Amino acid sequence: MHKQLLGPGITFFPQPTTLVSSVDADGKVNIMTASWVAMVSKTPPTLAVSLHHQRLSYANIHQQGEFVVNVVPADLALAADYCGLRSGHQTDKLAVTGLTTRRASKVAAPLIAECPLNLECRLTLEVPLGDYRLLLAEVVEVQATASAIDAHGDLDAASFDPLVYLGGIREYWSLGDKRATAYRDGLQLEKE
Amino acid sequence: MHKQLLGPGITFFPQPTTLVSSVDADGKVNIMTASWVAMVSKTPPTLAVSLHHQRLSYANIHQQGEFVVNVVPADLALAADYCGLRSGHQTDKLAVTGLTTRRASKVAAPLIAECPLNLECRLTLEVPLGDYRLLLAEVVEVQATASAIDAHGDLDAASFDPLVYLGGIREYWSLGDKRATAYRDGLQLEKE
């Protein structure tokens, strides 16, 4: 397991593929691809999203204080890539991708209907990090596509089919096989 | 695409599966599973890691200011799960998992040799978020297993075989198939 030095950089994976939806003061919707997204607290549920400060989505969220993080399914890889390549300053990305929106339950920004998991967020803190702004936001509601939830209320990963982004490698991948159940299977190591 | 409300919560995926390695003042190593990890800036390269404030890893990083984020391969799913279930206050997780360490190039905390991608980090800012501490850190060096890098210097995703964590569902999955090349394939939508 010989190692090679790559130097300082942003190569890191796997990452989520999400579309962030936001609105401006006139209610006009913009969507933008974001993979620099992570859950960061459960007291209260808090999501972190990092955006370049020149992005229209950043301006919308900074001004309106609300947004939705929509998890992208694998069959929308091209739409996700497109929404990262073009700016809402010049392009109506909903029109080009054919994605549709739906009213959220607690924030003014809409959900993306075709995305199976939608986290409604209210901005609580901004941290400037060079050209980027780390947006910390309380998750005030989570919505999921009903067909991905079974009779016990469990979420079926295969139905969600979330798209994985490999940052640094610049590739989108689907999920393969389930390898383990978390908070359980690791205890097998104590019996060996 | 009927939606169901799940309420506020931390269900979000896909997430990375990483092991964070750190040392205490005596140089004793601890490792801990972390999935609440994201790249958040490239000016300079900055990683965000959120840890519960009672974790030994948090104490180590808070005191020493350095750590390594190690990307977990799919064949180490049980070891990753174990290192999230047990605390370094009571358990020598390296001994139980059989994972081995190697000296990092720029920080005192070691790499985990079996992990194919290792990000050496220096703490720059802490943000308290309830019971959690969001640690923002500059990535001062990235190392990768040489066998996963081809002659052109490109990283081969299949060789890395990164383990994906589904937060909220509590499942670990492998990668499936490549679906698209980022920053390129999305432009096909403008031709349609």
mmCIF file with all atom_site columns, N, CA, C and O in Angstrom, chain A residues 14-17 39 71-72 117 155-164 173-183, chain B residues 10-18 35-36 81 162-175:
data_model
loop_
_atom_site.group_PDB
_atom_site.id
_atom_site.type_symbol
_atom_site.label_atom_id
_atom_site.label_alt_id
_atom_site.label_comp_id
_atom_site.label_asym_id
_atom_site.label_entity_id
_atom_site.label_seq_id
_atom_site.pdbx_PDB_ins_code
_atom_site.Cartn_x
_atom_site.Cartn_y
_atom_site.Cartn_z
_atom_site.occupancy
_atom_site.B_iso_or_equiv
_atom_site.pdbx_formal_charge
_atom_site.auth_seq_id
_atom_site.auth_comp_id
_atom_site.auth_asym_id
_atom_site.auth_atom_id
_atom_site.pdbx_PDB_model_num
ATOM 1   N N  . PRO A 1 14  ? -16.694 9.582  -1.407  1.00 0.00 ? 14  PRO A N  1
ATOM 2   C CA . PRO A 1 14  ? -17.865 9.977  -2.190  1.00 0.00 ? 14  PRO A CA 1
ATOM 3   C C  . PRO A 1 14  ? -18.583 11.189 -1.593  1.00 0.00 ? 14  PRO A C  1
ATOM 4   O O  . PRO A 1 14  ? -18.512 11.435 -0.386  1.00 0.00 ? 14  PRO A O  1
ATOM 5   N N  . GLN A 1 15  ? -19.257 11.937 -2.462  1.00 0.00 ? 15  GLN A N  1
ATOM 6   C CA . GLN A 1 15  ? -20.026 13.097 -2.044  1.00 0.00 ? 15  GLN A CA 1
ATOM 7   C C  . GLN A 1 15  ? -21.474 12.926 -2.525  1.00 0.00 ? 15  GLN A C  1
ATOM 8   O O  . GLN A 1 15  ? -21.730 12.221 -3.495  1.00 0.00 ? 15  GLN A O  1
ATOM 9   N N  . PRO A 1 16  ? -22.407 13.623 -1.873  1.00 0.00 ? 16  PRO A N  1
ATOM 10  C CA . PRO A 1 16  ? -23.783 13.612 -2.372  1.00 0.00 ? 16  PRO A CA 1
ATOM 11  C C  . PRO A 1 16  ? -23.896 14.457 -3.647  1.00 0.00 ? 16  PRO A C  1
ATOM 12  O O  . PRO A 1 16  ? -23.069 15.332 -3.881  1.00 0.00 ? 16  PRO A O  1
ATOM 13  N N  . THR A 1 17  ? -24.893 14.181 -4.453  1.00 0.00 ? 17  THR A N  1
ATOM 14  C CA . THR A 1 17  ? -25.255 15.075 -5.566  1.00 0.00 ? 17  THR A CA 1
ATOM 15  C C  . THR A 1 17  ? -26.604 15.672 -5.230  1.00 0.00 ? 17  THR A C  1
ATOM 16  O O  . THR A 1 17  ? -27.592 14.936 -5.096  1.00 0.00 ? 17  THR A O  1
ATOM 17  N N  . MET A 1 39  ? -24.637 16.896 6.524   1.00 0.00 ? 39  MET A N  1
ATOM 18  C CA . MET A 1 39  ? -25.307 17.053 7.803   1.00 0.00 ? 39  MET A CA 1
ATOM 19  C C  . MET A 1 39  ? -24.217 17.375 8.830   1.00 0.00 ? 39  MET A C  1
ATOM 20  O O  . MET A 1 39  ? -23.113 16.819 8.765   1.00 0.00 ? 39  MET A O  1
ATOM 21  N N  . VAL A 1 71  ? -32.127 15.773 -3.097  1.00 0.00 ? 71  VAL A N  1
ATOM 22  C CA . VAL A 1 71  ? -31.202 14.689 -3.428  1.00 0.00 ? 71  VAL A CA 1
ATOM 23  C C  . VAL A 1 71  ? -31.504 14.182 -4.843  1.00 0.00 ? 71  VAL A C  1
ATOM 24  O O  . VAL A 1 71  ? -32.651 13.861 -5.166  1.00 0.00 ? 71  VAL A O  1
ATOM 25  N N  . VAL A 1 72  ? -30.461 14.115 -5.674  1.00 0.00 ? 72  VAL A N  1
ATOM 26  C CA . VAL A 1 72  ? -30.628 13.775 -7.091  1.00 0.00 ? 72  VAL A CA 1
ATOM 27  C C  . VAL A 1 72  ? -30.579 12.259 -7.282  1.00 0.00 ? 72  VAL A C  1
ATOM 28  O O  . VAL A 1 72  ? -29.659 11.601 -6.795  1.00 0.00 ? 72  VAL A O  1
ATOM 29  N N  . LEU A 1 117 ? -35.787 12.941 -2.234  1.00 0.00 ? 117 LEU A N  1
ATOM 30  C CA . LEU A 1 117 ? -35.609 13.390 -0.849  1.00 0.00 ? 117 LEU A CA 1
ATOM 31  C C  . LEU A 1 117 ? -35.368 14.894 -0.880  1.00 0.00 ? 117 LEU A C  1
ATOM 32  O O  . LEU A 1 117 ? -34.529 15.373 -1.645  1.00 0.00 ? 117 LEU A O  1
ATOM 33  N N  . LEU A 1 155 ? -37.195 3.789  4.738   1.00 0.00 ? 155 LEU A N  1
ATOM 34  C CA . LEU A 1 155 ? -36.862 4.314  3.416   1.00 0.00 ? 155 LEU A CA 1
ATOM 35  C C  . LEU A 1 155 ? -36.077 3.256  2.642   1.00 0.00 ? 155 LEU A C  1
ATOM 36  O O  . LEU A 1 155 ? -35.118 2.684  3.171   1.00 0.00 ? 155 LEU A O  1
ATOM 37  N N  . ASP A 1 156 ? -36.466 3.003  1.403   1.00 0.00 ? 156 ASP A N  1
ATOM 38  C CA . ASP A 1 156 ? -35.813 1.989  0.586   1.00 0.00 ? 156 ASP A CA 1
ATOM 39  C C  . ASP A 1 156 ? -34.741 2.638  -0.295  1.00 0.00 ? 156 ASP A C  1
ATOM 40  O O  . ASP A 1 156 ? -35.042 3.409  -1.203  1.00 0.00 ? 156 ASP A O  1
ATOM 41  N N  . ALA A 1 157 ? -33.489 2.310  -0.004  1.00 0.00 ? 157 ALA A N  1
ATOM 42  C CA . ALA A 1 157 ? -32.366 2.957  -0.688  1.00 0.00 ? 157 ALA A CA 1
ATOM 43  C C  . ALA A 1 157 ? -32.416 2.728  -2.188  1.00 0.00 ? 157 ALA A C  1
ATOM 44  O O  . ALA A 1 157 ? -32.135 3.630  -2.977  1.00 0.00 ? 157 ALA A O  1
ATOM 45  N N  . ALA A 1 158 ? -32.770 1.518  -2.610  1.00 0.00 ? 158 ALA A N  1
ATOM 46  C CA . ALA A 1 158 ? -32.788 1.221  -4.041  1.00 0.00 ? 158 ALA A CA 1
ATOM 47  C C  . ALA A 1 158 ? -33.821 2.080  -4.757  1.00 0.00 ? 158 ALA A C  1
ATOM 48  O O  . ALA A 1 158 ? -33.613 2.505  -5.898  1.00 0.00 ? 158 ALA A O  1
ATOM 49  N N  . SER A 1 159 ? -34.956 2.344  -4.125  1.00 0.00 ? 159 SER A N  1
ATOM 50  C CA . SER A 1 159 ? -35.967 3.215  -4.731  1.00 0.00 ? 159 SER A CA 1
ATOM 51  C C  . SER A 1 159 ? -35.461 4.646  -4.872  1.00 0.00 ? 159 SER A C  1
ATOM 52  O O  . SER A 1 159 ? -35.757 5.319  -5.853  1.00 0.00 ? 159 SER A O  1
ATOM 53  N N  . PHE A 1 160 ? -34.701 5.107  -3.892  1.00 0.00 ? 160 PHE A N  1
ATOM 54  C CA . PHE A 1 160 ? -34.157 6.459  -3.964  1.00 0.00 ? 160 PHE A CA 1
ATOM 55  C C  . PHE A 1 160 ? -33.107 6.556  -5.059  1.00 0.00 ? 160 PHE A C  1
ATOM 56  O O  . PHE A 1 160 ? -33.008 7.544  -5.754  1.00 0.00 ? 160 PHE A O  1
ATOM 57  N N  . ASP A 1 161 ? -32.273 5.497  -5.171  1.00 0.00 ? 161 ASP A N  1
ATOM 58  C CA . ASP A 1 161 ? -31.239 5.418  -6.204  1.00 0.00 ? 161 ASP A CA 1
ATOM 59  C C  . ASP A 1 161 ? -30.400 6.700  -6.259  1.00 0.00 ? 161 ASP A C  1
ATOM 60  O O  . ASP A 1 161 ? -30.260 7.328  -7.323  1.00 0.00 ? 161 ASP A O  1
ATOM 61  N N  . PRO A 1 162 ? -29.823 7.111  -5.133  1.00 0.00 ? 162 PRO A N  1
ATOM 62  C CA . PRO A 1 162 ? -29.136 8.408  -5.092  1.00 0.00 ? 162 PRO A CA 1
ATOM 63  C C  . PRO A 1 162 ? -27.846 8.404  -5.914  1.00 0.00 ? 162 PRO A C  1
ATOM 64  O O  . PRO A 1 162 ? -27.122 7.424  -5.955  1.00 0.00 ? 162 PRO A O  1
ATOM 65  N N  . LEU A 1 163 ? -27.597 9.516  -6.563  1.00 0.00 ? 163 LEU A N  1
ATOM 66  C CA . LEU A 1 163 ? -26.411 9.686  -7.406  1.00 0.00 ? 163 LEU A CA 1
ATOM 67  C C  . LEU A 1 163 ? -25.233 10.138 -6.545  1.00 0.00 ? 163 LEU A C  1
ATOM 68  O O  . LEU A 1 163 ? -25.340 11.093 -5.776  1.00 0.00 ? 163 LEU A O  1
ATOM 69  N N  . VAL A 1 164 ? -24.108 9.450  -6.707  1.00 0.00 ? 164 VAL A N  1
ATOM 70  C CA . VAL A 1 164 ? -22.900 9.738  -5.923  1.00 0.00 ? 164 VAL A CA 1
ATOM 71  C C  . VAL A 1 164 ? -21.926 10.529 -6.779  1.00 0.00 ? 164 VAL A C  1
ATOM 72  O O  . VAL A 1 164 ? -21.704 10.193 -7.944  1.00 0.00 ? 164 VAL A O  1
ATOM 73  N N  . TRP A 1 173 ? -21.580 8.382  -10.111 1.00 0.00 ? 173 TRP A N  1
ATOM 74  C CA . TRP A 1 173 ? -21.789 6.932  -10.047 1.00 0.00 ? 173 TRP A CA 1
ATOM 75  C C  . TRP A 1 173 ? -23.121 6.625  -9.368  1.00 0.00 ? 173 TRP A C  1
ATOM 76  O O  . TRP A 1 173 ? -23.604 7.395  -8.539  1.00 0.00 ? 173 TRP A O  1
ATOM 77  N N  . SER A 1 174 ? -23.659 5.457  -9.700  1.00 0.00 ? 174 SER A N  1
ATOM 78  C CA . SER A 1 174 ? -24.827 4.937  -8.979  1.00 0.00 ? 174 SER A CA 1
ATOM 79  C C  . SER A 1 174 ? -24.350 4.118  -7.783  1.00 0.00 ? 174 SER A C  1
ATOM 80  O O  . SER A 1 174 ? -23.159 3.828  -7.644  1.00 0.00 ? 174 SER A O  1
ATOM 81  N N  . LEU A 1 175 ? -25.284 3.718  -6.932  1.00 0.00 ? 175 LEU A N  1
ATOM 82  C CA . LEU A 1 175 ? -24.968 2.789  -5.851  1.00 0.00 ? 175 LEU A CA 1
ATOM 83  C C  . LEU A 1 175 ? -24.891 1.359  -6.395  1.00 0.00 ? 175 LEU A C  1
ATOM 84  O O  . LEU A 1 175 ? -25.577 1.019  -7.361  1.00 0.00 ? 175 LEU A O  1
ATOM 85  N N  . GLY A 1 176 ? -24.085 0.510  -5.732  1.00 0.00 ? 176 GLY A N  1
ATOM 86  C CA . GLY A 1 176 ? -23.968 -0.891 -6.113  1.00 0.00 ? 176 GLY A CA 1
ATOM 87  C C  . GLY A 1 176 ? -24.764 -1.782 -5.181  1.00 0.00 ? 176 GLY A C  1
ATOM 88  O O  . GLY A 1 176 ? -25.978 -1.913 -5.299  1.00 0.00 ? 176 GLY A O  1
ATOM 89  N N  . ASP A 1 177 ? -24.080 -2.370 -4.208  1.00 0.00 ? 177 ASP A N  1
ATOM 90  C CA . ASP A 1 177 ? -24.711 -3.321 -3.288  1.00 0.00 ? 177 ASP A CA 1
ATOM 91  C C  . ASP A 1 177 ? -24.627 -2.831 -1.852  1.00 0.00 ? 177 ASP A C  1
ATOM 92  O O  . ASP A 1 177 ? -23.673 -2.161 -1.470  1.00 0.00 ? 177 ASP A O  1
ATOM 93  N N  . LYS A 1 178 ? -25.599 -3.253 -1.056  1.00 0.00 ? 178 LYS A N  1
ATOM 94  C CA . LYS A 1 178 ? -25.533 -2.989 0.379   1.00 0.00 ? 178 LYS A CA 1
ATOM 95  C C  . LYS A 1 178 ? -24.436 -3.856 0.995   1.00 0.00 ? 178 LYS A C  1
ATOM 96  O O  . LYS A 1 178 ? -24.380 -5.063 0.747   1.00 0.00 ? 178 LYS A O  1
ATOM 97  N N  . ARG A 1 179 ? -23.554 -3.241 1.773   1.00 0.00 ? 179 ARG A N  1
ATOM 98  C CA . ARG A 1 179 ? -22.442 -3.974 2.375   1.00 0.00 ? 179 ARG A CA 1
ATOM 99  C C  . ARG A 1 179 ? -22.616 -4.239 3.864   1.00 0.00 ? 179 ARG A C  1
ATOM 100 O O  . ARG A 1 179 ? -22.068 -5.185 4.398   1.00 0.00 ? 179 ARG A O  1
ATOM 101 N N  . ALA A 1 180 ? -23.350 -3.384 4.556   1.00 0.00 ? 180 ALA A N  1
ATOM 102 C CA . ALA A 1 180 ? -23.508 -3.585 6.005   1.00 0.00 ? 180 ALA A CA 1
ATOM 103 C C  . ALA A 1 180 ? -24.624 -2.699 6.530   1.00 0.00 ? 180 ALA A C  1
ATOM 104 O O  . ALA A 1 180 ? -24.987 -1.699 5.903   1.00 0.00 ? 180 ALA A O  1
ATOM 105 N N  . THR A 1 181 ? -25.185 -3.107 7.668   1.00 0.00 ? 181 THR A N  1
ATOM 106 C CA . THR A 1 181 ? -26.114 -2.261 8.412   1.00 0.00 ? 181 THR A CA 1
ATOM 107 C C  . THR A 1 181 ? -25.321 -1.521 9.478   1.00 0.00 ? 181 THR A C  1
ATOM 108 O O  . THR A 1 181 ? -24.566 -2.136 10.240  1.00 0.00 ? 181 THR A O  1
ATOM 109 N N  . ALA A 1 182 ? -25.474 -0.213 9.502   1.00 0.00 ? 182 ALA A N  1
ATOM 110 C CA . ALA A 1 182 ? -24.702 0.608  10.429  1.00 0.00 ? 182 ALA A CA 1
ATOM 111 C C  . ALA A 1 182 ? -25.236 0.509  11.856  1.00 0.00 ? 182 ALA A C  1
ATOM 112 O O  . ALA A 1 182 ? -26.390 0.142  12.072  1.00 0.00 ? 182 ALA A O  1
ATOM 113 N N  . TYR A 1 183 ? -24.387 0.826  12.808  1.00 0.00 ? 183 TYR A N  1
ATOM 114 C CA . TYR A 1 183 ? -24.701 0.783  14.243  1.00 0.00 ? 183 TYR A CA 1
ATOM 115 C C  . TYR A 1 183 ? -25.077 -0.634 14.687  1.00 0.00 ? 183 TYR A C  1
ATOM 116 O O  . TYR A 1 183 ? -25.837 -0.817 15.620  1.00 0.00 ? 183 TYR A O  1
ATOM 117 N N  . ILE B 1 10  ? -32.347 14.300 10.420  1.00 0.00 ? 10  ILE B N  1
ATOM 118 C CA . ILE B 1 10  ? -31.001 14.257 9.845   1.00 0.00 ? 10  ILE B CA 1
ATOM 119 C C  . ILE B 1 10  ? -30.884 13.249 8.708   1.00 0.00 ? 10  ILE B C  1
ATOM 120 O O  . ILE B 1 10  ? -29.789 12.828 8.339   1.00 0.00 ? 10  ILE B O  1
ATOM 121 N N  . THR B 1 11  ? -32.029 12.825 8.155   1.00 0.00 ? 11  THR B N  1
ATOM 122 C CA . THR B 1 11  ? -31.980 11.899 7.019   1.00 0.00 ? 11  THR B CA 1
ATOM 123 C C  . THR B 1 11  ? -31.421 12.615 5.799   1.00 0.00 ? 11  THR B C  1
ATOM 124 O O  . THR B 1 11  ? -32.022 13.560 5.294   1.00 0.00 ? 11  THR B O  1
ATOM 125 N N  . PHE B 1 12  ? -30.255 12.145 5.346   1.00 0.00 ? 12  PHE B N  1
ATOM 126 C CA . PHE B 1 12  ? -29.597 12.762 4.193   1.00 0.00 ? 12  PHE B CA 1
ATOM 127 C C  . PHE B 1 12  ? -28.559 11.781 3.670   1.00 0.00 ? 12  PHE B C  1
ATOM 128 O O  . PHE B 1 12  ? -27.808 11.188 4.457   1.00 0.00 ? 12  PHE B O  1
ATOM 129 N N  . PHE B 1 13  ? -28.509 11.628 2.341   1.00 0.00 ? 13  PHE B N  1
ATOM 130 C CA . PHE B 1 13  ? -27.534 10.702 1.744   1.00 0.00 ? 13  PHE B CA 1
ATOM 131 C C  . PHE B 1 13  ? -27.436 11.001 0.262   1.00 0.00 ? 13  PHE B C  1
ATOM 132 O O  . PHE B 1 13  ? -28.311 11.691 -0.272  1.00 0.00 ? 13  PHE B O  1
ATOM 133 N N  . PRO B 1 14  ? -26.422 10.443 -0.424  1.00 0.00 ? 14  PRO B N  1
ATOM 134 C CA . PRO B 1 14  ? -25.315 9.643  0.099   1.00 0.00 ? 14  PRO B CA 1
ATOM 135 C C  . PRO B 1 14  ? -24.270 10.506 0.820   1.00 0.00 ? 14  PRO B C  1
ATOM 136 O O  . PRO B 1 14  ? -24.122 11.682 0.531   1.00 0.00 ? 14  PRO B O  1
ATOM 137 N N  . GLN B 1 15  ? -23.586 9.876  1.774   1.00 0.00 ? 15  GLN B N  1
ATOM 138 C CA . GLN B 1 15  ? -22.531 10.538 2.534   1.00 0.00 ? 15  GLN B CA 1
ATOM 139 C C  . GLN B 1 15  ? -21.234 9.733  2.390   1.00 0.00 ? 15  GLN B C  1
ATOM 140 O O  . GLN B 1 15  ? -21.271 8.527  2.134   1.00 0.00 ? 15  GLN B O  1
ATOM 141 N N  . PRO B 1 16  ? -20.082 10.381 2.597   1.00 0.00 ? 16  PRO B N  1
ATOM 142 C CA . PRO B 1 16  ? -18.822 9.635  2.623   1.00 0.00 ? 16  PRO B CA 1
ATOM 143 C C  . PRO B 1 16  ? -18.705 8.810  3.906   1.00 0.00 ? 16  PRO B C  1
ATOM 144 O O  . PRO B 1 16  ? -19.354 9.114  4.904   1.00 0.00 ? 16  PRO B O  1
ATOM 145 N N  . THR B 1 17  ? -17.914 7.761  3.849   1.00 0.00 ? 17  THR B N  1
ATOM 146 C CA . THR B 1 17  ? -17.538 7.041  5.069   1.00 0.00 ? 17  THR B CA 1
ATOM 147 C C  . THR B 1 17  ? -16.052 7.287  5.272   1.00 0.00 ? 17  THR B C  1
ATOM 148 O O  . THR B 1 17  ? -15.238 6.905  4.425   1.00 0.00 ? 17  THR B O  1
ATOM 149 N N  . THR B 1 18  ? -15.710 7.943  6.371   1.00 0.00 ? 18  THR B N  1
ATOM 150 C CA . THR B 1 18  ? -14.296 8.229  6.634   1.00 0.00 ? 18  THR B CA 1
ATOM 151 C C  . THR B 1 18  ? -13.916 7.777  8.038   1.00 0.00 ? 18  THR B C  1
ATOM 152 O O  . THR B 1 18  ? -14.777 7.595  8.909   1.00 0.00 ? 18  THR B O  1
ATOM 153 N N  . SER B 1 35  ? -19.067 10.536 9.052   1.00 0.00 ? 35  SER B N  1
ATOM 154 C CA . SER B 1 35  ? -19.708 10.698 7.747   1.00 0.00 ? 35  SER B CA 1
ATOM 155 C C  . SER B 1 35  ? -20.174 12.131 7.539   1.00 0.00 ? 35  SER B C  1
ATOM 156 O O  . SER B 1 35  ? -20.549 12.502 6.430   1.00 0.00 ? 35  SER B O  1
ATOM 157 N N  . TRP B 1 36  ? -20.157 12.901 8.592   1.00 0.00 ? 36  TRP B N  1
ATOM 158 C CA . TRP B 1 36  ? -20.531 14.305 8.474   1.00 0.00 ? 36  TRP B CA 1
ATOM 159 C C  . TRP B 1 36  ? -19.278 15.101 8.106   1.00 0.00 ? 36  TRP B C  1
ATOM 160 O O  . TRP B 1 36  ? -18.737 15.878 8.903   1.00 0.00 ? 36  TRP B O  1
ATOM 161 N N  . ASP B 1 81  ? -17.855 0.631  10.706  1.00 0.00 ? 81  ASP B N  1
ATOM 162 C CA . ASP B 1 81  ? -19.005 0.653  11.611  1.00 0.00 ? 81  ASP B CA 1
ATOM 163 C C  . ASP B 1 81  ? -18.550 0.527  13.067  1.00 0.00 ? 81  ASP B C  1
ATOM 164 O O  . ASP B 1 81  ? -19.034 1.245  13.947  1.00 0.00 ? 81  ASP B O  1
ATOM 165 N N  . PRO B 1 162 ? -14.773 3.325  -2.862  1.00 0.00 ? 162 PRO B N  1
ATOM 166 C CA . PRO B 1 162 ? -15.155 4.025  -1.627  1.00 0.00 ? 162 PRO B CA 1
ATOM 167 C C  . PRO B 1 162 ? -16.507 3.565  -1.093  1.00 0.00 ? 162 PRO B C  1
ATOM 168 O O  . PRO B 1 162 ? -17.430 3.302  -1.859  1.00 0.00 ? 162 PRO B O  1
ATOM 169 N N  . LEU B 1 163 ? -16.606 3.483  0.213   1.00 0.00 ? 163 LEU B N  1
ATOM 170 C CA . LEU B 1 163 ? -17.826 3.043  0.889   1.00 0.00 ? 163 LEU B CA 1
ATOM 171 C C  . LEU B 1 163 ? -18.752 4.239  1.095   1.00 0.00 ? 163 LEU B C  1
ATOM 172 O O  . LEU B 1 163 ? -18.344 5.275  1.614   1.00 0.00 ? 163 LEU B O  1
ATOM 173 N N  . VAL B 1 164 ? -20.003 4.061  0.685   1.00 0.00 ? 164 VAL B N  1
ATOM 174 C CA . VAL B 1 164 ? -21.000 5.129  0.770   1.00 0.00 ? 164 VAL B CA 1
ATOM 175 C C  . VAL B 1 164 ? -21.892 4.876  1.986   1.00 0.00 ? 164 VAL B C  1
ATOM 176 O O  . VAL B 1 164 ? -22.342 3.748  2.213   1.00 0.00 ? 164 VAL B O  1
ATOM 177 N N  . TYR B 1 165 ? -22.158 5.933  2.756   1.00 0.00 ? 165 TYR B N  1
ATOM 178 C CA . TYR B 1 165 ? -23.035 5.806  3.909   1.00 0.00 ? 165 TYR B CA 1
ATOM 179 C C  . TYR B 1 165 ? -24.362 6.504  3.634   1.00 0.00 ? 165 TYR B C  1
ATOM 180 O O  . TYR B 1 165 ? -24.387 7.630  3.116   1.00 0.00 ? 165 TYR B O  1
ATOM 181 N N  . LEU B 1 166 ? -25.445 5.815  3.970   1.00 0.00 ? 166 LEU B N  1
ATOM 182 C CA . LEU B 1 166 ? -26.770 6.409  3.799   1.00 0.00 ? 166 LEU B CA 1
ATOM 183 C C  . LEU B 1 166 ? -27.282 6.841  5.169   1.00 0.00 ? 166 LEU B C  1
ATOM 184 O O  . LEU B 1 166 ? -27.790 6.026  5.954   1.00 0.00 ? 166 LEU B O  1
ATOM 185 N N  . GLY B 1 167 ? -27.129 8.112  5.477   1.00 0.00 ? 167 GLY B N  1
ATOM 186 C CA . GLY B 1 167 ? -27.514 8.666  6.772   1.00 0.00 ? 167 GLY B CA 1
ATOM 187 C C  . GLY B 1 167 ? -29.015 8.734  6.919   1.00 0.00 ? 167 GLY B C  1
ATOM 188 O O  . GLY B 1 167 ? -29.707 9.228  6.033   1.00 0.00 ? 167 GLY B O  1
ATOM 189 N N  . GLY B 1 168 ? -29.527 8.245  8.027   1.00 0.00 ? 168 GLY B N  1
ATOM 190 C CA . GLY B 1 168 ? -30.969 8.190  8.251   1.00 0.00 ? 168 GLY B CA 1
ATOM 191 C C  . GLY B 1 168 ? -31.475 6.781  7.978   1.00 0.00 ? 168 GLY B C  1
ATOM 192 O O  . GLY B 1 168 ? -32.329 6.263  8.696   1.00 0.00 ? 168 GLY B O  1
ATOM 193 N N  . ILE B 1 169 ? -30.919 6.138  6.930   1.00 0.00 ? 169 ILE B N  1
ATOM 194 C CA . ILE B 1 169 ? -31.265 4.750  6.623   1.00 0.00 ? 169 ILE B CA 1
ATOM 195 C C  . ILE B 1 169 ? -30.316 3.798  7.357   1.00 0.00 ? 169 ILE B C  1
ATOM 196 O O  . ILE B 1 169 ? -30.650 2.631  7.585   1.00 0.00 ? 169 ILE B O  1
ATOM 197 N N  . ARG B 1 170 ? -29.143 4.320  7.733   1.00 0.00 ? 170 ARG B N  1
ATOM 198 C CA . ARG B 1 170 ? -28.137 3.543  8.460   1.00 0.00 ? 170 ARG B CA 1
ATOM 199 C C  . ARG B 1 170 ? -27.665 2.321  7.680   1.00 0.00 ? 170 ARG B C  1
ATOM 200 O O  . ARG B 1 170 ? -27.667 1.194  8.199   1.00 0.00 ? 170 ARG B O  1
ATOM 201 N N  . GLU B 1 171 ? -27.298 2.541  6.407   1.00 0.00 ? 171 GLU B N  1
ATOM 202 C CA . GLU B 1 171 ? -26.781 1.451  5.584   1.00 0.00 ? 171 GLU B CA 1
ATOM 203 C C  . GLU B 1 171 ? -25.489 1.891  4.905   1.00 0.00 ? 171 GLU B C  1
ATOM 204 O O  . GLU B 1 171 ? -25.344 3.049  4.522   1.00 0.00 ? 171 GLU B O  1
ATOM 205 N N  . TYR B 1 172 ? -24.580 0.922  4.741   1.00 0.00 ? 172 TYR B N  1
ATOM 206 C CA . TYR B 1 172 ? -23.362 1.149  3.962   1.00 0.00 ? 172 TYR B CA 1
ATOM 207 C C  . TYR B 1 172 ? -23.511 0.443  2.617   1.00 0.00 ? 172 TYR B C  1
ATOM 208 O O  . TYR B 1 172 ? -23.910 -0.729 2.564   1.00 0.00 ? 172 TYR B O  1
ATOM 209 N N  . TRP B 1 173 ? -23.155 1.136  1.531   1.00 0.00 ? 173 TRP B N  1
ATOM 210 C CA . TRP B 1 173 ? -23.255 0.588  0.183   1.00 0.00 ? 173 TRP B CA 1
ATOM 211 C C  . TRP B 1 173 ? -21.933 0.782  -0.565  1.00 0.00 ? 173 TRP B C  1
ATOM 212 O O  . TRP B 1 173 ? -21.179 1.725  -0.292  1.00 0.00 ? 173 TRP B O  1
ATOM 213 N N  . SER B 1 174 ? -21.712 -0.094 -1.552  1.00 0.00 ? 174 SER B N  1
ATOM 214 C CA . SER B 1 174 ? -20.595 0.096  -2.481  1.00 0.00 ? 174 SER B CA 1
ATOM 215 C C  . SER B 1 174 ? -21.069 0.953  -3.660  1.00 0.00 ? 174 SER B C  1
ATOM 216 O O  . SER B 1 174 ? -22.266 1.216  -3.813  1.00 0.00 ? 174 SER B O  1
ATOM 217 N N  . LEU B 1 175 ? -20.136 1.371  -4.518  1.00 0.00 ? 175 LEU B N  1
ATOM 218 C CA . LEU B 1 175 ? -20.485 2.045  -5.769  1.00 0.00 ? 175 LEU B CA 1
ATOM 219 C C  . LEU B 1 175 ? -20.942 1.014  -6.796  1.00 0.00 ? 175 LEU B C  1
ATOM 220 O O  . LEU B 1 175 ? -20.506 -0.144 -6.771  1.00 0.00 ? 175 LEU B O  1
#
